[in-house]
Amino acid sequence: MDHLATTRDLLAFIGSSPSMFHTAATIRRELDAAGFTYLPEHRPWTMEPGGSYYTVRNGSSVVALKVGSSLDSYHFQMVAAHGDSPSFKVKAAPELSGPEGYLRLNVEPYGGMIDYTWLDRPLSVAGRVMVEQDGHVESRLLYPNRDVALIPSVAIHMNRAVNDGFAFNHQVDLCPLFSAGELGKGAFVAMLADELGVSPDQVLSWDLFLVNRQAPSVWGVAQEFVSAPHLDDLQCAFAGLRAFLASQNDHDVSVFVCFDNEEVGSGTKQGAKSTLLHDTLVRANAALGRGEADYLQAIAMSFLVSADNAHAVHPNHPEHADERNRPRLNGGVVIKEHAMQRYTTDAFSRAAFAAICREAGVPVQAFANRSDKEGGSTLGNLSNLQVSVHGVDIGLPQLAMHSSYETAGVRDTMWGIEALSAFYRSNLLIEGADRLTIA
Ligand code: CO
């Protein structure tokens, strides 16, 4: 696999996924192109061995399944990633007037972003808009492909203390500038209507988020780095999807899920804590003509790879990382472990995943928090509340997580695809937590 070609593919995926709704649409396009059948949650489902299917919740979370043709060791091998990223969401009353005729956008934080990375960058908005059309309410994707706003810094002459450390007030300091006086109140809705080809009174509501429009870049004299918005977690979502589409396994059901709302705790109807994955697996089980006992038996033999990006050691601040369990860029897939169980990894699941990577020739690195730092959380342990299976938490190493412009290594996406492809191809024969055969 050519790592630079893979990185270009990743950047195209990121480019078409500026919001969680676009991420879901991008994934759906790839699934449709690969011949998957869409099964809406509000309709009856039928499935056959050898078939491939997907469902969607809220237009922002996707679960896809490839059913093995023989199903001779019926269980689920799953990869989960998330399709949302920290940003700022546009409020329902979207505009704030400013001094001397300025018009600003009225936004609030979505997730835990690094505030200062949003300043002095060309911005647009992306997400969904609900439109009234011929007596119906319709959801439309929206992403004006142009720079429409920017959050200007205060000049250093007016804030001499800015380099001493500055705390941003989200209500005051981070309002994007939208107009210097040409536009008046209503201009934001007028822009949406114009983009969507409807009249402003047809625009009912929206879930729209700021997007950093700075172009992605592969950089470094030796072309070692890739920088882009949303690497957390679109790098893993992309790697998981590519591996899922490329792999064949006749024995089990391969599952790829991309969840929304990881960045705000996953506690929504479409998040990792929701019933989405559980409901999908239960319905698939029934659609394949199997009963509840079959389902529970299959779950006991199933395995989840929770794939969410990992912190590479920082070049200027290595002291933030554990002394030994710290990944480097371009060093391969990271297995994360946490004694307090924010990560699902344990000896059993680490052994299983590490063995698969070794067989595939993919280098593996270890991540653990410094023991005096709390670290972040992710999908696996939350998803396990609804679908309790063996799980491992992995990620691809990156810098500047939750910046509006993140940095990773050019080789790791390829390692991620190769590791997850090997996972999907392998037939895991799990006997409790006592014994595992990788066939
Ligand atoms: Co993440």
mmCIF file of N, CA, C and O in Angstrom, residues 335-386:
data_model
loop_
_atom_site.group_PDB
_atom_site.id
_atom_site.type_symbol
_atom_site.label_atom_id
_atom_site.label_comp_id
_atom_site.label_asym_id
_atom_site.label_seq_id
_atom_site.Cartn_x
_atom_site.Cartn_y
_atom_site.Cartn_z
ATOM 1 N N ILE A 335 -2.182 0.845 20.814
ATOM 2 C CA ILE A 335 -3.145 0.187 21.706
ATOM 3 C C ILE A 335 -3.141 0.959 23.020
ATOM 4 O O ILE A 335 -2.098 1.182 23.623
ATOM 5 N N LYS A 336 -4.341 1.406 23.440
ATOM 6 C CA LYS A 336 -4.469 2.241 24.645
ATOM 7 C C LYS A 336 -4.983 1.398 25.803
ATOM 8 O O LYS A 336 -5.894 0.583 25.621
ATOM 9 N N GLU A 337 -4.436 1.647 26.960
ATOM 10 C CA GLU A 337 -4.852 0.899 28.138
ATOM 11 C C GLU A 337 -4.967 1.844 29.327
ATOM 12 O O GLU A 337 -4.197 2.803 29.451
ATOM 13 N N HIS A 338 -5.933 1.584 30.189
ATOM 14 C CA HIS A 338 -6.201 2.469 31.322
ATOM 15 C C HIS A 338 -6.728 1.627 32.475
ATOM 16 O O HIS A 338 -7.753 0.956 32.340
ATOM 17 N N ALA A 339 -6.029 1.679 33.609
ATOM 18 C CA ALA A 339 -6.398 0.818 34.737
ATOM 19 C C ALA A 339 -7.817 1.096 35.218
ATOM 20 O O ALA A 339 -8.531 0.196 35.647
ATOM 21 N N MET A 340 -8.253 2.376 35.125
ATOM 22 C CA MET A 340 -9.596 2.749 35.583
ATOM 23 C C MET A 340 -10.668 2.407 34.545
ATOM 24 O O MET A 340 -11.834 2.757 34.715
ATOM 25 N N GLN A 341 -10.263 1.784 33.422
ATOM 26 C CA GLN A 341 -11.186 1.197 32.429
ATOM 27 C C GLN A 341 -11.932 2.213 31.573
ATOM 28 O O GLN A 341 -13.023 1.926 31.080
ATOM 29 N N ARG A 342 -11.315 3.393 31.400
ATOM 30 C CA ARG A 342 -11.863 4.282 30.366
ATOM 31 C C ARG A 342 -11.604 3.675 28.983
ATOM 32 O O ARG A 342 -12.248 4.036 28.009
ATOM 33 N N TYR A 343 -10.599 2.808 28.915
ATOM 34 C CA TYR A 343 -10.360 2.020 27.699
ATOM 35 C C TYR A 343 -10.698 0.569 27.984
ATOM 36 O O TYR A 343 -10.505 0.086 29.097
ATOM 37 N N THR A 344 -11.197 -0.109 26.945
ATOM 38 C CA THR A 344 -11.664 -1.487 27.134
ATOM 39 C C THR A 344 -10.531 -2.505 27.132
ATOM 40 O O THR A 344 -10.744 -3.661 27.481
ATOM 41 N N THR A 345 -9.358 -2.071 26.679
ATOM 42 C CA THR A 345 -8.239 -3.006 26.534
ATOM 43 C C THR A 345 -7.944 -3.747 27.840
ATOM 44 O O THR A 345 -7.852 -3.136 28.903
ATOM 45 N N ASP A 346 -7.815 -5.066 27.730
ATOM 46 C CA ASP A 346 -7.307 -5.865 28.846
ATOM 47 C C ASP A 346 -6.329 -6.873 28.255
ATOM 48 O O ASP A 346 -6.039 -6.844 27.051
ATOM 49 N N ALA A 347 -5.810 -7.752 29.101
ATOM 50 C CA ALA A 347 -4.784 -8.682 28.623
ATOM 51 C C ALA A 347 -5.313 -9.523 27.468
ATOM 52 O O ALA A 347 -4.611 -9.751 26.472
ATOM 53 N N PHE A 348 -6.578 -9.960 27.577
ATOM 54 C CA PHE A 348 -7.165 -10.817 26.548
ATOM 55 C C PHE A 348 -7.258 -10.084 25.204
ATOM 56 O O PHE A 348 -6.800 -10.574 24.171
ATOM 57 N N SER A 349 -7.847 -8.882 25.252
ATOM 58 C CA SER A 349 -8.081 -8.182 23.979
ATOM 59 C C SER A 349 -6.769 -7.644 23.388
ATOM 60 O O SER A 349 -6.595 -7.606 22.183
ATOM 61 N N ARG A 350 -5.836 -7.230 24.270
ATOM 62 C CA ARG A 350 -4.537 -6.784 23.773
ATOM 63 C C ARG A 350 -3.825 -7.934 23.068
ATOM 64 O O ARG A 350 -3.266 -7.769 21.981
ATOM 65 N N ALA A 351 -3.871 -9.111 23.676
ATOM 66 C CA ALA A 351 -3.208 -10.271 23.075
ATOM 67 C C ALA A 351 -3.810 -10.581 21.705
ATOM 68 O O ALA A 351 -3.087 -10.831 20.735
ATOM 69 N N ALA A 352 -5.150 -10.526 21.632
ATOM 70 C CA ALA A 352 -5.826 -10.839 20.371
ATOM 71 C C ALA A 352 -5.423 -9.848 19.286
ATOM 72 O O ALA A 352 -5.016 -10.235 18.182
ATOM 73 N N PHE A 353 -5.525 -8.543 19.604
ATOM 74 C CA PHE A 353 -5.269 -7.538 18.566
ATOM 75 C C PHE A 353 -3.791 -7.472 18.200
ATOM 76 O O PHE A 353 -3.434 -7.337 17.032
ATOM 77 N N ALA A 354 -2.920 -7.597 19.206
ATOM 78 C CA ALA A 354 -1.479 -7.555 18.929
ATOM 79 C C ALA A 354 -1.057 -8.742 18.062
ATOM 80 O O ALA A 354 -0.212 -8.605 17.172
ATOM 81 N N ALA A 355 -1.682 -9.900 18.300
ATOM 82 C CA ALA A 355 -1.346 -11.077 17.489
ATOM 83 C C ALA A 355 -1.770 -10.867 16.033
ATOM 84 O O ALA A 355 -1.041 -11.226 15.104
ATOM 85 N N ILE A 356 -2.942 -10.254 15.843
ATOM 86 C CA ILE A 356 -3.421 -9.970 14.480
ATOM 87 C C ILE A 356 -2.462 -9.004 13.784
ATOM 88 O O ILE A 356 -2.093 -9.181 12.621
ATOM 89 N N CYS A 357 -2.032 -7.964 14.508
ATOM 90 C CA CYS A 357 -1.110 -6.981 13.919
ATOM 91 C C CYS A 357 0.239 -7.626 13.591
ATOM 92 O O CYS A 357 0.833 -7.341 12.550
ATOM 93 N N ARG A 358 0.716 -8.469 14.489
ATOM 94 C CA ARG A 358 2.002 -9.124 14.239
ATOM 95 C C ARG A 358 1.937 -9.956 12.977
ATOM 96 O O ARG A 358 2.817 -9.897 12.127
ATOM 97 N N GLU A 359 0.847 -10.719 12.853
ATOM 98 C CA GLU A 359 0.656 -11.570 11.669
ATOM 99 C C GLU A 359 0.605 -10.709 10.395
ATOM 100 O O GLU A 359 1.089 -11.106 9.350
ATOM 101 N N ALA A 360 0.021 -9.499 10.519
ATOM 102 C CA ALA A 360 -0.132 -8.622 9.352
ATOM 103 C C ALA A 360 1.119 -7.764 9.109
ATOM 104 O O ALA A 360 1.167 -7.009 8.144
ATOM 105 N N GLY A 361 2.107 -7.856 9.989
ATOM 106 C CA GLY A 361 3.322 -7.059 9.826
ATOM 107 C C GLY A 361 3.127 -5.589 10.153
ATOM 108 O O GLY A 361 3.845 -4.724 9.644
ATOM 109 N N VAL A 362 2.140 -5.285 11.000
ATOM 110 C CA VAL A 362 1.859 -3.889 11.378
ATOM 111 C C VAL A 362 2.489 -3.595 12.737
ATOM 112 O O VAL A 362 2.218 -4.297 13.711
ATOM 113 N N PRO A 363 3.325 -2.569 12.829
ATOM 114 C CA PRO A 363 3.923 -2.233 14.129
ATOM 115 C C PRO A 363 2.869 -1.707 15.106
ATOM 116 O O PRO A 363 1.926 -1.019 14.701
ATOM 117 N N VAL A 364 3.035 -2.066 16.366
ATOM 118 C CA VAL A 364 2.086 -1.690 17.415
ATOM 119 C C VAL A 364 2.828 -0.898 18.477
ATOM 120 O O VAL A 364 3.952 -1.216 18.845
ATOM 121 N N GLN A 365 2.200 0.166 18.972
ATOM 122 C CA GLN A 365 2.765 0.979 20.035
ATOM 123 C C GLN A 365 1.787 0.991 21.214
ATOM 124 O O GLN A 365 0.607 0.721 21.049
ATOM 125 N N ALA A 366 2.302 1.362 22.377
ATOM 126 C CA ALA A 366 1.464 1.365 23.576
ATOM 127 C C ALA A 366 1.236 2.792 24.048
ATOM 128 O O ALA A 366 2.131 3.629 24.014
ATOM 129 N N PHE A 367 -0.001 3.060 24.482
ATOM 130 C CA PHE A 367 -0.303 4.336 25.133
ATOM 131 C C PHE A 367 -0.925 4.084 26.495
ATOM 132 O O PHE A 367 -1.834 3.264 26.644
ATOM 133 N N ALA A 368 -0.421 4.804 27.491
ATOM 134 C CA ALA A 368 -1.106 4.921 28.779
ATOM 135 C C ALA A 368 -0.924 6.360 29.229
ATOM 136 O O ALA A 368 0.061 7.019 28.872
ATOM 137 N N ASN A 369 -1.889 6.860 30.002
ATOM 138 C CA ASN A 369 -1.742 8.212 30.550
ATOM 139 C C ASN A 369 -0.601 8.236 31.553
ATOM 140 O O ASN A 369 -0.274 7.214 32.165
ATOM 141 N N ARG A 370 -0.002 9.412 31.740
ATOM 142 C CA ARG A 370 0.796 9.603 32.940
ATOM 143 C C ARG A 370 -0.097 9.288 34.141
ATOM 144 O O ARG A 370 -1.278 9.630 34.149
ATOM 145 N N SER A 371 0.465 8.709 35.165
ATOM 146 C CA SER A 371 -0.372 8.269 36.291
ATOM 147 C C SER A 371 -0.946 9.443 37.075
ATOM 148 O O SER A 371 -1.899 9.274 37.840
ATOM 149 N N ASP A 372 -0.391 10.658 36.867
ATOM 150 C CA ASP A 372 -0.929 11.833 37.554
ATOM 151 C C ASP A 372 -1.794 12.688 36.627
ATOM 152 O O ASP A 372 -2.106 13.824 36.932
ATOM 153 N N LYS A 373 -2.161 12.132 35.465
ATOM 154 C CA LYS A 373 -3.060 12.840 34.538
ATOM 155 C C LYS A 373 -4.269 11.966 34.245
ATOM 156 O O LYS A 373 -4.170 10.742 34.181
ATOM 157 N N GLU A 374 -5.405 12.637 34.044
ATOM 158 C CA GLU A 374 -6.639 11.882 33.895
ATOM 159 C C GLU A 374 -6.837 11.336 32.483
ATOM 160 O O GLU A 374 -7.337 10.240 32.303
ATOM 161 N N GLY A 375 -6.440 12.091 31.464
ATOM 162 C CA GLY A 375 -6.633 11.654 30.082
ATOM 163 C C GLY A 375 -8.063 11.815 29.621
ATOM 164 O O GLY A 375 -8.910 12.345 30.343
ATOM 165 N N GLY A 376 -8.344 11.313 28.401
ATOM 166 C CA GLY A 376 -9.680 11.458 27.820
ATOM 167 C C GLY A 376 -10.442 10.151 27.859
ATOM 168 O O GLY A 376 -9.948 9.148 28.351
ATOM 169 N N SER A 377 -11.664 10.190 27.363
ATOM 170 C CA SER A 377 -12.428 8.946 27.254
ATOM 171 C C SER A 377 -12.772 8.748 25.786
ATOM 172 O O SER A 377 -12.483 9.588 24.947
ATOM 173 N N THR A 378 -13.403 7.635 25.465
ATOM 174 C CA THR A 378 -13.698 7.357 24.063
ATOM 175 C C THR A 378 -14.918 6.453 23.947
ATOM 176 O O THR A 378 -15.814 6.510 24.806
ATOM 177 N N LEU A 379 -14.992 5.650 22.885
ATOM 178 C CA LEU A 379 -16.235 4.951 22.533
ATOM 179 C C LEU A 379 -16.419 3.602 23.203
ATOM 180 O O LEU A 379 -17.537 3.228 23.554
ATOM 181 N N GLY A 380 -15.347 2.848 23.339
ATOM 182 C CA GLY A 380 -15.443 1.420 23.645
ATOM 183 C C GLY A 380 -16.163 1.116 24.941
ATOM 184 O O GLY A 380 -17.105 0.311 24.970
ATOM 185 N N ASN A 381 -15.742 1.770 26.034
ATOM 186 C CA ASN A 381 -16.347 1.428 27.321
ATOM 187 C C ASN A 381 -17.806 1.909 27.385
ATOM 188 O O ASN A 381 -18.620 1.322 28.091
ATOM 189 N N LEU A 382 -18.144 2.949 26.622
ATOM 190 C CA LEU A 382 -19.521 3.443 26.603
ATOM 191 C C LEU A 382 -20.410 2.521 25.776
ATOM 192 O O LEU A 382 -21.520 2.162 26.186
ATOM 193 N N SER A 383 -19.909 2.113 24.624
ATOM 194 C CA SER A 383 -20.647 1.200 23.765
ATOM 195 C C SER A 383 -20.871 -0.140 24.474
ATOM 196 O O SER A 383 -21.897 -0.803 24.294
ATOM 197 N N ASN A 384 -19.907 -0.512 25.331
ATOM 198 C CA ASN A 384 -20.010 -1.772 26.072
ATOM 199 C C ASN A 384 -21.161 -1.783 27.079
ATOM 200 O O ASN A 384 -21.561 -2.848 27.552
ATOM 201 N N LEU A 385 -21.704 -0.602 27.408
ATOM 202 C CA LEU A 385 -22.858 -0.564 28.306
ATOM 203 C C LEU A 385 -24.077 -1.185 27.638
ATOM 204 O O LEU A 385 -24.952 -1.729 28.298
ATOM 205 N N GLN A 386 -24.160 -1.083 26.312
ATOM 206 C CA GLN A 386 -25.300 -1.634 25.562
ATOM 207 C C GLN A 386 -24.976 -2.967 24.899
ATOM 208 O O GLN A 386 -25.836 -3.831 24.788
#
